[in-house]
Every structure is written in C-alpha cells, then in structure tokens.
XYZ file of C-alpha atoms in Angstrom:
641
model
C 143.674 -28.527 41.470
C 141.306 -26.279 39.397
C 138.461 -26.371 43.053
C 141.632 -24.064 45.086
C 142.225 -22.375 41.895
C 138.243 -21.774 41.352
C 138.024 -21.161 45.681
C 141.147 -19.168 45.007
C 139.048 -16.489 42.513
C 135.950 -16.425 44.098
C 138.100 -15.061 47.215
C 139.845 -12.818 45.290
C 136.382 -11.163 44.318
C 135.385 -11.490 47.610
C 137.791 -9.256 47.707
C 137.273 -6.928 45.445
C 133.556 -6.692 46.601
C 134.719 -5.737 49.988
C 136.999 -2.651 49.059
C 134.447 -1.587 46.577
C 131.721 -0.758 48.718
C 133.884 0.940 50.565
C 133.868 2.986 47.223
C 137.298 2.212 46.463
C 139.361 0.055 44.724
C 143.710 -0.416 44.349
C 145.177 -1.792 41.321
C 147.839 -1.636 38.274
C 146.206 -0.211 35.526
C 148.213 -1.790 32.326
C 146.445 1.221 29.233
C 144.866 5.640 30.960
C 142.540 7.137 29.333
C 142.165 10.210 29.428
C 139.669 13.466 28.777
C 139.867 15.748 25.087
C 140.465 17.862 26.745
C 143.973 16.597 27.790
C 144.601 14.823 25.202
C 144.733 18.381 22.889
C 147.500 19.083 25.191
C 149.133 16.510 24.764
C 148.932 16.556 20.591
C 149.652 19.819 20.802
C 153.358 19.413 22.961
C 151.883 20.782 25.886
C 151.415 18.001 28.940
C 152.806 14.705 28.571
C 151.317 11.383 27.749
C 148.372 10.531 30.742
C 150.711 7.546 31.757
C 153.554 9.962 32.637
C 150.969 12.164 34.799
C 150.023 9.771 36.795
C 151.466 8.588 39.982
C 152.716 3.932 40.098
C 150.066 3.245 41.442
C 146.473 5.115 40.468
C 142.900 5.642 43.088
C 140.970 3.307 41.341
C 137.296 5.005 42.101
C 134.998 2.197 41.565
C 131.432 4.423 39.946
C 128.483 4.955 42.417
C 126.068 3.945 38.434
C 128.622 2.714 35.577
C 131.997 4.829 33.268
C 131.377 8.067 32.844
C 131.516 9.897 30.696
C 133.870 13.251 29.349
C 133.045 16.751 29.473
C 131.208 19.532 30.768
C 130.809 22.120 32.959
C 129.391 22.258 37.046
C 127.323 24.438 37.686
C 126.001 25.518 40.883
C 126.314 28.620 43.365
C 129.000 29.165 46.558
C 128.033 32.042 49.025
C 130.878 33.252 51.303
C 134.383 33.812 50.428
C 135.784 31.228 51.290
C 134.104 28.665 49.764
C 133.045 26.794 52.226
C 130.685 24.384 50.384
C 133.391 24.746 47.105
C 135.875 22.373 49.552
C 133.117 20.217 50.742
C 133.449 19.117 46.611
C 137.149 19.078 46.640
C 138.061 16.896 49.723
C 141.225 14.762 49.287
C 143.069 13.912 52.091
C 145.713 11.756 53.139
C 142.888 8.870 54.281
C 139.231 9.661 53.635
C 135.426 8.295 55.206
C 134.300 5.779 51.907
C 131.241 6.364 51.088
C 128.861 4.357 53.800
C 130.380 6.112 56.478
C 131.773 2.560 58.027
C 135.482 2.941 57.608
C 139.045 5.469 56.816
C 140.169 3.788 53.685
C 143.265 4.765 52.160
C 142.824 8.111 49.821
C 146.435 10.680 48.903
C 148.317 7.481 51.579
C 148.560 4.142 50.254
C 148.490 3.538 54.093
C 149.378 3.598 57.674
C 151.417 2.018 60.221
C 151.353 2.243 64.060
C 154.394 1.582 66.614
C 153.254 -1.059 68.926
C 152.876 1.690 71.218
C 150.825 3.129 69.461
C 152.431 6.615 69.658
C 154.303 7.282 66.697
C 152.385 6.997 63.569
C 153.831 6.126 59.831
C 152.020 7.534 56.259
C 153.053 5.721 52.989
C 152.231 8.546 50.735
C 151.769 7.520 46.424
C 154.731 7.710 44.810
C 154.742 9.852 41.691
C 152.054 12.109 42.690
C 152.578 15.435 40.790
C 151.043 18.864 41.738
C 148.099 20.393 38.829
C 151.405 22.386 37.562
C 153.170 19.024 37.305
C 155.515 19.640 39.758
C 156.078 16.363 41.877
C 154.401 16.972 45.453
C 156.738 15.188 48.121
C 157.830 15.055 52.220
C 159.368 18.564 50.666
C 156.094 19.836 50.534
C 155.035 18.074 53.309
C 158.701 19.674 55.300
C 157.667 23.030 54.035
C 154.922 23.127 56.057
C 155.763 21.456 59.292
C 159.549 23.601 59.457
C 158.718 27.081 58.317
C 155.138 28.067 58.214
C 153.157 25.650 61.182
C 156.208 25.644 63.503
C 157.656 29.589 63.161
C 156.508 31.363 65.723
C 156.651 34.793 62.633
C 153.783 33.828 60.848
C 150.850 32.914 62.765
C 148.790 32.229 60.499
C 149.422 28.796 60.153
C 150.020 26.193 63.013
C 151.167 23.191 64.927
C 148.036 22.323 65.025
C 145.664 20.124 67.734
C 146.366 16.281 66.548
C 150.447 17.566 65.976
C 150.854 18.153 70.396
C 151.039 15.376 72.579
C 148.784 15.797 76.265
C 151.143 18.069 76.965
C 150.336 20.541 74.417
C 153.867 20.450 73.183
C 154.500 19.530 69.257
C 155.603 15.904 68.096
C 158.543 14.072 66.018
C 158.370 14.744 62.369
C 160.227 12.996 60.445
C 160.988 12.943 57.019
C 162.006 9.666 55.930
C 162.060 9.591 52.470
C 160.599 11.201 48.902
C 156.964 10.004 49.892
C 157.235 8.941 53.728
C 155.979 10.428 57.462
C 155.969 9.204 60.473
C 154.449 11.679 63.131
C 155.849 10.612 66.777
C 153.847 11.140 70.160
C 154.953 10.838 74.122
C 151.559 9.127 74.315
C 149.658 6.437 72.286
C 147.074 8.554 69.366
C 145.286 6.127 67.929
C 143.372 8.960 66.389
C 145.868 10.803 64.235
C 145.388 9.689 61.179
C 141.919 9.398 61.092
C 141.928 13.092 62.127
C 143.384 14.404 58.764
C 140.135 12.318 57.253
C 138.213 15.045 58.431
C 136.772 17.862 56.184
C 138.810 19.831 53.901
C 140.314 22.528 57.204
C 142.717 19.918 58.590
C 143.824 18.667 54.790
C 144.204 22.319 53.273
C 146.792 23.829 55.794
C 149.448 20.744 55.006
C 148.759 21.119 50.896
C 151.381 23.864 50.620
C 153.566 23.196 46.882
C 156.801 24.302 47.744
C 157.869 25.253 44.940
C 154.915 27.897 44.451
C 155.144 29.378 47.972
C 158.404 29.622 48.227
C 158.800 32.316 46.653
C 156.672 34.566 48.722
C 158.537 33.386 51.710
C 161.327 36.040 53.750
C 163.261 32.504 54.403
C 163.637 31.582 50.228
C 162.930 35.643 48.679
C 164.885 38.338 51.026
C 163.095 41.199 48.607
C 160.223 40.160 50.983
C 159.527 41.610 53.958
C 156.576 40.759 56.233
C 154.827 37.111 55.562
C 151.010 39.153 54.255
C 152.072 38.087 50.927
C 152.516 34.749 51.249
C 148.836 34.757 53.084
C 146.949 35.563 50.729
C 148.800 33.742 47.897
C 148.425 30.644 49.456
C 145.084 31.025 49.556
C 143.988 28.348 47.006
C 140.301 28.389 46.235
C 141.148 32.203 44.616
C 144.712 32.139 43.400
C 145.066 30.410 39.628
C 148.577 29.749 39.789
C 148.893 27.710 43.056
C 149.416 24.328 42.192
C 146.303 21.526 43.968
C 146.323 18.307 44.710
C 142.189 17.990 43.754
C 140.692 16.945 41.175
C 139.970 20.891 40.240
C 142.434 23.466 40.161
C 140.673 27.218 40.632
C 141.062 28.640 36.185
C 139.276 31.877 37.133
C 138.526 34.178 39.865
C 135.842 37.309 40.582
C 135.533 38.722 43.476
C 132.156 39.418 44.524
C 131.031 36.832 41.866
C 132.023 34.129 40.334
C 135.525 31.397 40.302
C 136.242 29.116 37.646
C 137.994 26.013 39.017
C 139.436 23.496 35.555
C 140.867 20.106 35.178
C 143.544 18.772 36.843
C 145.384 17.354 34.321
C 147.705 15.330 36.670
C 144.773 14.176 38.818
C 146.450 10.735 40.749
C 142.737 9.012 40.728
C 140.962 6.364 37.195
C 138.331 4.448 37.135
C 137.429 0.459 36.417
C 137.830 1.354 32.982
C 141.714 2.925 32.815
C 140.156 6.409 32.748
C 141.525 9.003 34.966
C 139.409 11.262 36.472
C 137.210 13.489 36.684
C 134.790 13.229 34.787
C 133.778 16.466 34.258
C 136.299 19.083 32.628
C 134.784 22.709 34.455
C 133.072 23.375 37.898
C 131.617 27.498 37.771
C 130.325 28.352 40.987
C 128.633 32.394 40.722
C 127.615 34.415 44.096
C 124.628 34.322 45.915
C 124.575 34.641 49.168
C 120.719 35.077 49.730
C 119.099 32.143 50.104
C 115.752 32.724 48.646
C 117.369 34.258 44.756
C 119.443 30.300 45.421
C 116.538 28.584 46.349
C 114.358 30.778 42.392
C 117.815 29.588 40.478
C 117.737 25.579 42.020
C 113.492 26.090 40.872
C 114.544 27.473 37.513
C 116.941 24.558 36.467
C 119.384 26.982 35.866
C 122.751 24.410 38.643
C 123.579 20.454 37.104
C 124.106 20.333 41.833
C 123.919 22.049 44.705
C 124.576 19.924 47.631
C 124.872 23.006 50.463
C 122.262 25.490 48.819
C 119.071 24.933 50.250
C 119.565 23.120 53.545
C 116.215 23.957 54.320
C 113.861 20.140 54.675
C 111.327 22.861 54.668
C 111.467 24.015 50.976
C 111.517 20.070 50.089
C 107.691 19.658 49.239
C 108.046 22.543 46.349
C 111.474 21.585 44.981
C 110.018 18.576 44.291
C 107.177 19.982 42.718
C 108.882 21.548 40.970
C 111.149 18.523 39.996
C 110.145 17.645 36.682
C 109.452 21.408 35.349
C 113.210 22.965 36.284
C 114.337 19.724 34.848
C 116.400 18.284 37.959
C 116.197 15.518 40.461
C 115.796 15.283 43.975
C 117.777 12.977 46.068
C 117.095 13.190 49.894
C 120.647 12.557 51.811
C 120.732 13.129 55.578
C 121.099 16.121 58.001
C 123.007 13.657 60.786
C 121.217 17.184 63.445
C 121.524 15.406 66.861
C 120.113 18.839 67.250
C 117.871 21.380 65.075
C 117.749 24.023 66.549
C 120.062 23.116 69.692
C 121.221 25.849 72.453
C 124.708 24.881 74.001
C 124.075 25.986 77.799
C 127.812 28.433 78.519
C 129.962 25.333 81.512
C 132.111 28.351 82.151
C 131.225 31.518 81.911
C 133.329 34.150 82.098
C 132.919 35.456 85.521
C 136.576 37.424 85.082
C 134.872 39.236 82.288
C 131.182 39.496 82.561
C 131.900 39.479 86.987
C 128.361 37.458 88.073
C 129.911 34.602 89.379
C 126.141 33.254 90.387
C 124.745 33.769 86.768
C 128.065 30.012 86.643
C 126.879 28.794 89.063
C 123.497 28.898 87.964
C 124.627 27.975 84.472
C 126.358 24.478 85.675
C 123.187 24.377 87.630
C 121.917 20.492 86.682
C 118.892 20.648 88.018
C 118.875 24.609 86.545
C 119.151 22.905 83.161
C 117.254 19.777 83.775
C 114.352 22.531 83.748
C 114.992 24.724 80.516
C 114.706 21.285 78.476
C 112.230 19.948 80.627
C 110.652 23.852 79.681
C 110.005 23.222 75.781
C 107.713 21.382 74.090
C 109.219 20.051 71.741
C 105.762 18.378 70.077
C 105.049 22.505 69.475
C 109.017 23.775 67.929
C 107.787 19.810 65.517
C 105.128 21.435 64.374
C 105.342 25.186 63.944
C 108.913 24.971 62.468
C 108.585 21.841 60.346
C 105.977 21.125 59.673
C 106.837 18.136 61.721
C 108.831 16.439 60.228
C 111.239 15.963 62.761
C 111.768 13.682 66.631
C 111.846 15.133 69.570
C 114.892 13.732 70.880
C 117.024 15.585 72.613
C 120.962 17.096 71.897
C 122.759 14.099 70.617
C 125.206 13.894 68.316
C 124.745 12.603 64.580
C 122.489 8.817 64.646
C 124.213 7.875 61.529
C 127.573 7.969 64.351
C 128.755 4.751 64.104
C 129.559 4.605 68.124
C 125.812 3.695 67.812
C 125.826 1.143 65.511
C 125.574 -1.829 67.433
C 122.550 -2.982 69.545
C 124.006 -2.035 71.863
C 124.882 1.523 70.736
C 121.941 1.596 70.091
C 120.599 1.426 73.341
C 122.180 4.098 74.113
C 121.856 6.721 71.749
C 118.093 6.428 72.696
C 118.620 6.331 76.186
C 120.857 9.586 75.934
C 117.737 11.611 73.305
C 115.204 10.656 75.468
C 116.953 11.433 78.959
C 114.601 14.824 79.648
C 112.782 15.384 75.969
C 109.270 15.044 77.974
C 107.462 18.218 78.575
C 107.093 18.721 81.565
C 106.337 22.311 82.768
C 105.396 21.539 86.561
C 108.710 19.350 87.162
C 110.211 22.352 85.752
C 109.049 24.500 88.092
C 109.426 22.200 90.722
C 113.561 22.103 89.796
C 113.479 26.116 89.518
C 112.193 25.893 93.912
C 114.266 23.369 94.619
C 116.902 25.799 93.836
C 116.627 28.349 95.125
C 114.905 30.479 92.241
C 111.318 30.830 94.077
C 111.371 34.640 94.779
C 109.103 36.840 91.830
C 109.446 39.960 91.328
C 106.321 42.152 90.310
C 105.605 41.272 86.976
C 105.812 36.846 88.152
C 109.382 35.980 86.481
C 111.144 34.878 88.975
C 114.490 36.911 90.456
C 117.619 36.194 92.179
C 118.171 34.886 95.906
C 118.306 38.190 96.487
C 115.944 39.444 94.988
C 117.894 42.175 92.233
C 116.784 40.916 88.119
C 117.366 38.124 86.732
C 117.925 37.734 82.972
C 118.331 34.498 80.861
C 120.311 36.160 77.521
C 119.711 33.527 74.815
C 121.416 34.747 71.715
C 120.044 33.374 68.703
C 122.695 32.493 66.240
C 123.801 31.759 62.590
C 125.351 28.525 63.558
C 122.770 26.408 61.778
C 120.401 27.718 59.161
C 119.660 30.556 60.003
C 115.329 31.088 59.663
C 115.650 27.764 62.098
C 117.305 29.785 64.974
C 115.458 32.556 64.363
C 111.548 31.014 63.955
C 112.574 28.514 67.333
C 113.869 31.370 69.564
C 110.243 33.372 70.264
C 108.946 29.989 71.523
C 111.450 28.823 73.571
C 112.002 31.860 74.851
C 107.333 31.545 76.099
C 108.214 28.642 77.308
C 110.769 29.410 79.448
C 108.299 32.489 80.648
C 106.136 30.181 81.834
C 108.370 29.220 84.868
C 109.134 32.530 85.894
C 112.089 33.425 83.603
C 112.248 36.204 82.263
C 114.514 35.534 79.095
C 116.364 38.243 77.069
C 116.691 37.319 72.700
C 120.387 38.096 71.616
C 119.848 38.790 68.190
C 123.963 38.446 67.194
C 124.253 36.682 63.890
C 126.976 37.948 60.956
C 128.217 40.528 64.280
C 131.460 40.934 65.836
C 129.759 39.690 68.956
C 128.741 36.474 67.720
C 132.052 35.024 67.637
C 132.928 37.387 70.158
C 131.391 36.476 72.773
C 132.249 32.453 72.124
C 134.754 32.966 71.908
C 135.737 35.563 74.718
C 132.674 32.855 77.209
C 130.520 35.218 77.640
C 127.443 34.431 76.120
C 124.704 31.997 78.767
C 123.030 30.051 76.648
C 123.463 30.248 72.417
C 121.418 28.562 69.569
C 123.637 25.560 67.716
C 123.183 22.995 65.126
C 124.449 19.555 66.807
C 126.125 16.613 64.523
C 128.898 14.865 64.070
C 130.284 10.976 63.330
C 133.060 10.194 64.863
C 134.165 12.476 68.713
C 137.331 10.782 68.686
C 138.825 12.952 65.325
C 136.043 16.147 66.206
C 135.786 15.757 70.805
C 133.502 19.085 70.235
C 130.875 18.398 70.995
C 130.669 15.623 74.156
C 134.394 15.952 75.078
C 136.999 18.667 75.786
C 137.994 20.040 72.452
C 139.418 22.479 71.079
C 136.970 24.065 69.759
C 134.259 26.396 70.968
C 131.082 24.415 72.175
C 129.303 23.608 76.035
C 133.808 25.178 77.888
C 134.493 28.067 76.369
C 137.297 29.089 78.743
C 138.831 25.268 78.426
C 139.135 25.394 75.378
C 140.316 28.534 74.998
C 143.283 26.775 77.303
C 144.149 23.258 75.493
C 144.613 25.405 72.744
C 146.353 27.412 73.487
C 148.658 25.198 75.931
C 147.036 26.362 79.368
C 148.533 29.581 78.895
C 145.552 31.194 78.864
C 141.350 29.878 79.471
C 140.799 27.665 82.082
C 142.047 24.158 84.087
C 138.957 22.042 83.970
C 138.701 21.759 87.781
C 139.910 18.116 89.190
C 136.127 16.226 90.208
C 134.306 17.745 88.136
C 131.796 16.584 84.354
C 134.759 18.664 82.206
C 137.181 16.765 83.501
C 136.233 13.388 83.752
C 135.072 14.119 79.785
C 138.957 15.205 79.096
C 140.714 12.019 81.196
C 137.915 9.791 78.401
C 139.124 11.394 75.442
C 142.469 10.839 77.061
C 142.224 7.057 77.178
C 140.942 6.975 73.671
C 142.909 8.331 71.870
C 145.282 5.835 73.556
C 143.252 2.845 72.744
C 144.421 0.220 69.511
C 140.745 -1.778 69.806
C 138.303 0.164 67.848
C 135.388 -1.431 70.164
C 136.465 -0.150 73.202
C 136.912 2.503 71.743
C 133.010 3.371 71.267
C 132.426 2.069 74.462
C 134.278 5.091 75.949
C 132.024 7.047 73.811
C 129.509 5.703 75.566
C 130.543 6.187 79.449
C 130.744 9.819 78.557
C 127.436 10.420 76.593
C 126.083 8.002 80.700
C 128.184 11.633 82.059
C 125.692 13.457 79.329
C 122.237 12.091 80.664
C 123.619 11.699 83.969
C 125.136 15.132 84.216
C 123.807 16.874 81.733
C 122.506 19.271 79.442
C 125.316 20.508 78.802
C 123.684 21.215 75.398
C 119.936 21.024 75.148
C 117.891 19.674 71.030
C 114.337 19.583 70.590
C 114.117 17.755 66.756
C 116.662 16.634 64.770
C 117.059 12.925 62.489
C 116.048 15.320 59.560
C 117.136 14.920 55.891
C 118.436 17.093 53.161
C 117.685 18.628 49.360
C 120.425 17.281 47.065
C 119.480 18.495 44.598
C 120.892 17.729 40.721
C 119.880 17.505 36.827
C 118.344 14.428 35.598
C 121.529 14.401 33.312
C 123.774 14.396 36.147
C 124.344 11.228 37.096
C 127.212 8.477 39.733
C 125.564 11.071 43.050
C 124.486 8.346 45.328
C 120.875 7.789 47.255
C 122.945 8.164 50.745
C 125.040 10.907 52.104
C 124.934 12.724 55.241
C 125.557 16.904 55.286
C 125.835 18.227 58.147
C 128.606 17.278 60.140
C 130.635 18.785 57.487
C 133.717 16.892 59.225
C 133.006 12.918 57.276
C 133.323 15.556 54.291
C 130.421 14.967 52.399
C 129.453 15.197 48.844
C 133.444 14.529 49.209
C 133.373 11.453 50.048
C 131.214 9.885 47.506
C 134.279 10.879 45.586
C 132.900 14.187 43.106
C 135.604 13.127 40.438
C 133.167 10.503 38.813
C 130.393 12.340 38.537
C 129.815 13.103 35.018
C 126.844 14.256 33.125
C 124.768 11.938 30.162
C-alpha cells in the first residue's frame, strides 16, 4: 500500500514538473495574497477582496528564478504609435507558446477540444475572469466582436480574420455555447486554428472587445453615433485609459508623442506558486524615443530597467558589454531567430497589369535567374563587413529554432535548405544567365534584354528588419550583381508611401527583408502563399479577398503545389505528419527556389536588464514576433529585487 502511495506521489511530482517546465501549472489555491497597492484599495473600500477578483481557477505561473516581490515602475522605450514592443510584453492570448518554444499551452482558456473530424474547435475559457474594471468577461464579449464588428460590413476596421474562414473564404460557423464556451465549425478540418490565436498580439487583439464599454460608441447600441470613427479611436486599448483590458497592466495615462503609463490590473487572473496575485510590478512607464542612437545612449546610461527590442542590432553587443558595470545592467543574449538577415524577396507575382512588363515577370519567375542572383552574392564578405563575422552564412530559411526542425530528420532538412545555392560562385552565376539568353551586353558591359533594350534590376531597400543592416548590405549586393553583368538600381523606399504601396500592389522586383518564423501552420507566408505579402503578393491579395482580387495560383505551379500542401497540413491531425508537410514544402523551395534569398542568419539579440530586475530567462527568441517574445516568458512574474 505504501509502495503504491509513493509511486503515486512520484507520478504526481513528474506531472507537475513537466507542466512547470512549460512555465505554467494550474491548480486551485485556498488563500491568495495581493500587492500592497491593491490591498490599500481594498482597505479603502474601492476594491473587493482578492479572492473575489480572481477566477475560479487562476492560472498559476511558476517564476523563472524565485517568487518575486511587489512594487516598482518598469522604465523602457517605445518608438511607434502602435507600441508593438509594448504589446509583445502584454502578450496574453487564449493559449500561448511555452517558454522554450516546444509546445502551445493553455492561458486564458483552460482547454480546447477538436471534434473527431477536426472541423469543430471548442474553447473553454476560465470561469470568473474579469476585465480590469471588474466587469465579467464572458462570451457576450466575443459575440459582440463577431456579430457587431467582424461581420459588420459597415465597419472595416475589424473583419473576419483569415483563420476564421473556410477554404472558400466564407466565414466559419460560430456558436456561443454558454458564458465561457465558444466553438468554430469549418467545412474542412482546421487543426491549426487554436494555435493561430497564440500568434503574437495581433490575432487576439481584435477579439479582446469589452462589450459593456465599446457598445456605447457603436451605432447599433447608441443612436447618437452616426459613424464608426469614435469606436475606432476608443478601441485603441494601448492609448485609452478608459479601455478595460485582460492584460497584467492597463493604460493609465497617455501623452501622444511623449509617454504612456500602464498600471497593474487589480483583477488579473494569474497567481504565482505561492498564491500571490500577479503582476509583481506596479507600473510600466514607456517614453517615446524614435532614434535608435538615442535609445542606445539611454541604455548605456542605465535609464531603462529592461528593454527587449530597444537595441536589436547585434553589433552593439560589445559596447553594451563594455558599459554594463557602469550602467548598472546586465546583457542577456537571446536568439534573433533570423533565417535571413539581411534577406531579399524575389517577387513571384510581378504585377504586369500595372508595370506593363511581362518579360520581367517571366525573368523573376525563372529558377535559373534566381539561382544566379544567389550564387553571385559574396556572403562571407557581407558577414565580415556588416556583422564582423558573427553571423552564419546561409541561404534564406525560417528560424533554425523552429519546432519543425528539431528532430534528427528535421535538422537534416534544415541544413540542406540553408546550404542550397549559398556558396559564392560568380562563374556558375554567369553561366546560368547565359543559359537563359541574357548574352547581349551594352556599351557599359551590362547585360541587356534579348531585344537589346536596357535591363535594370530594381532592389527596394526597405525598413523591414533593421534599416542600417539593409542600407549597408545593399551596395555590396549591387556590386556582386553588377560583377555578373546586371545593372542594379537601389530604390530607397524606407518610410515612404512607396514602401507599402509597391509591396501591396506587387510592383516591386526584389525587396529587402528580415526572415524569421517558428510555426508555419500559424504564420505560413514565408514558405506557403498566405494572406500576408511575401513572395507572392498578388496571390496573398487573392487569399485575403476570397478570390475577388489578386491572382489565383496557376495549376501545377510551385505556389499552387505549396498552397495545396498548406491545406493538407492544416487538415492533418498528427503533429509529426504536419512537420513532414513542411519538409515537403522546403524541398520545393530547394529544387525550384529560392523564392527569397538569404545571406546570413543565426544572430544573437541583446536583452538589457538592470541588475536588480529579475526572473528574466537566459534563453529566448525575439526575431519572429508570432511566438510572443518576451510575452511568452510571462513578464507578469518579472520583479525588482
């Protein structure tokens, strides 16, 4: 009997350890504790007791180092009106990535279930969760999102998301089963849908709609509202102190172009392993600093408590290390996750209707031409000049840390992809260009079109990635391509209307980019044609508009076969088989690509934290935003020592 009891305890301990390894465990606490800031409000009669503010089963977070202390203000910068880096700290979707990026785990939902055929997904949200103003969060809020915003043809700010559509682009059938249960039913199996909701902040953000607050600005509920402009402005939770959130902190003050202050959510639905309601930190105060050089100086002076994206350039690591002691901070090297940094997208759906140049479209789609571009690049030189040798020379891939490539076979597939056409071989590049008929030259020695007309390759230098890397690498790439007889025009479109316009309309030829992704079934666009512009902008438009605009993939083309592989993958229940579909897609990129060209990857990213800022893990990935870093490390458990 005692033996069985001991074995039972060991098994229970193993289960708890496994869940703890993911960064979260769930169990009920009998007695909870709260921050002094909250306790004062309870004493003053302005807040109910902590037990009444928490849900029936709070999510229990295991601290990275130890149980923390309450209090303090976290200082950091932001540099765009959308506050993307702040939103990545707030990352709190229904389910989330765990800390080591090996699995998706419950978060705002306690569990999710599929029907046997994979066509219906049911989410069970935590009972008793409240908005930051104390009002209950229920499926009435999601019903408001779906019926009054997403399906509302008059309100185009929030639309039916791509993941909530059938393959024919019609909306899924949504049922609001009870106050805490919702289901999505599709015409086909969609095994990937729950995991899409774990992607970054942008997939969950449109759904986080407090009906009790927003309905007062909606014409359906308030006849005084003649349009939706007020609703649009009031829906920006990150700069609206009145907007109730479900995050660990809520906006408390906002000064446009200056600063924003977030304050603890007294109704936050998580506790630590000792029963302390999270977050530990009382406030986040972010100042608006656009210039990266100014941000660097402020970091070196120790003016920020923790910044995860404020200094993204790995070349700053030596000076950060050198000044760490004086600045009172430590530098933690996380992974950037880059499969190509810098990288370049070769437009596979060059818009002939707008450019009137079908010949250029055919050239960009010619595999030998793209292979020549890749072979002509002196990657070692760029690595040494731009990165001082710290990068890994390789072809364009997604992130090596991706869970698709962690098995022995997956690692082999990744290395084959990374090595493909990545060796500097201008002689072979010249032969390939001759082979496709680019044999004529003009008086300057540049290759011409077969009819003798000028041939110009326009390389858009964009801000996608970090601007200095792109602008410094572009002239070297230009010289490499000129060495094989191609006239190259560098088109600096960064921070101009042309940057987005040329991308959306598919009128660019080649454009620079930072390539990184961890799960292609939730964010397919680097490898599979998807709703976001990458190598197939007009097919992306076709997908986004349900076939009303853009370009349908040509039957049998690489993009057609890739799209079919994606549809097979999301209809496949078995995770291992889904990984194999990714490997099949990679083989198309190897044999018929590259559709995007990489130069270097596998770079570190500096995370700078004050010495007394604790519970930040030593491992993390910041390049691919879809995995939620640093939010997946649970910033609510960070604390000041």
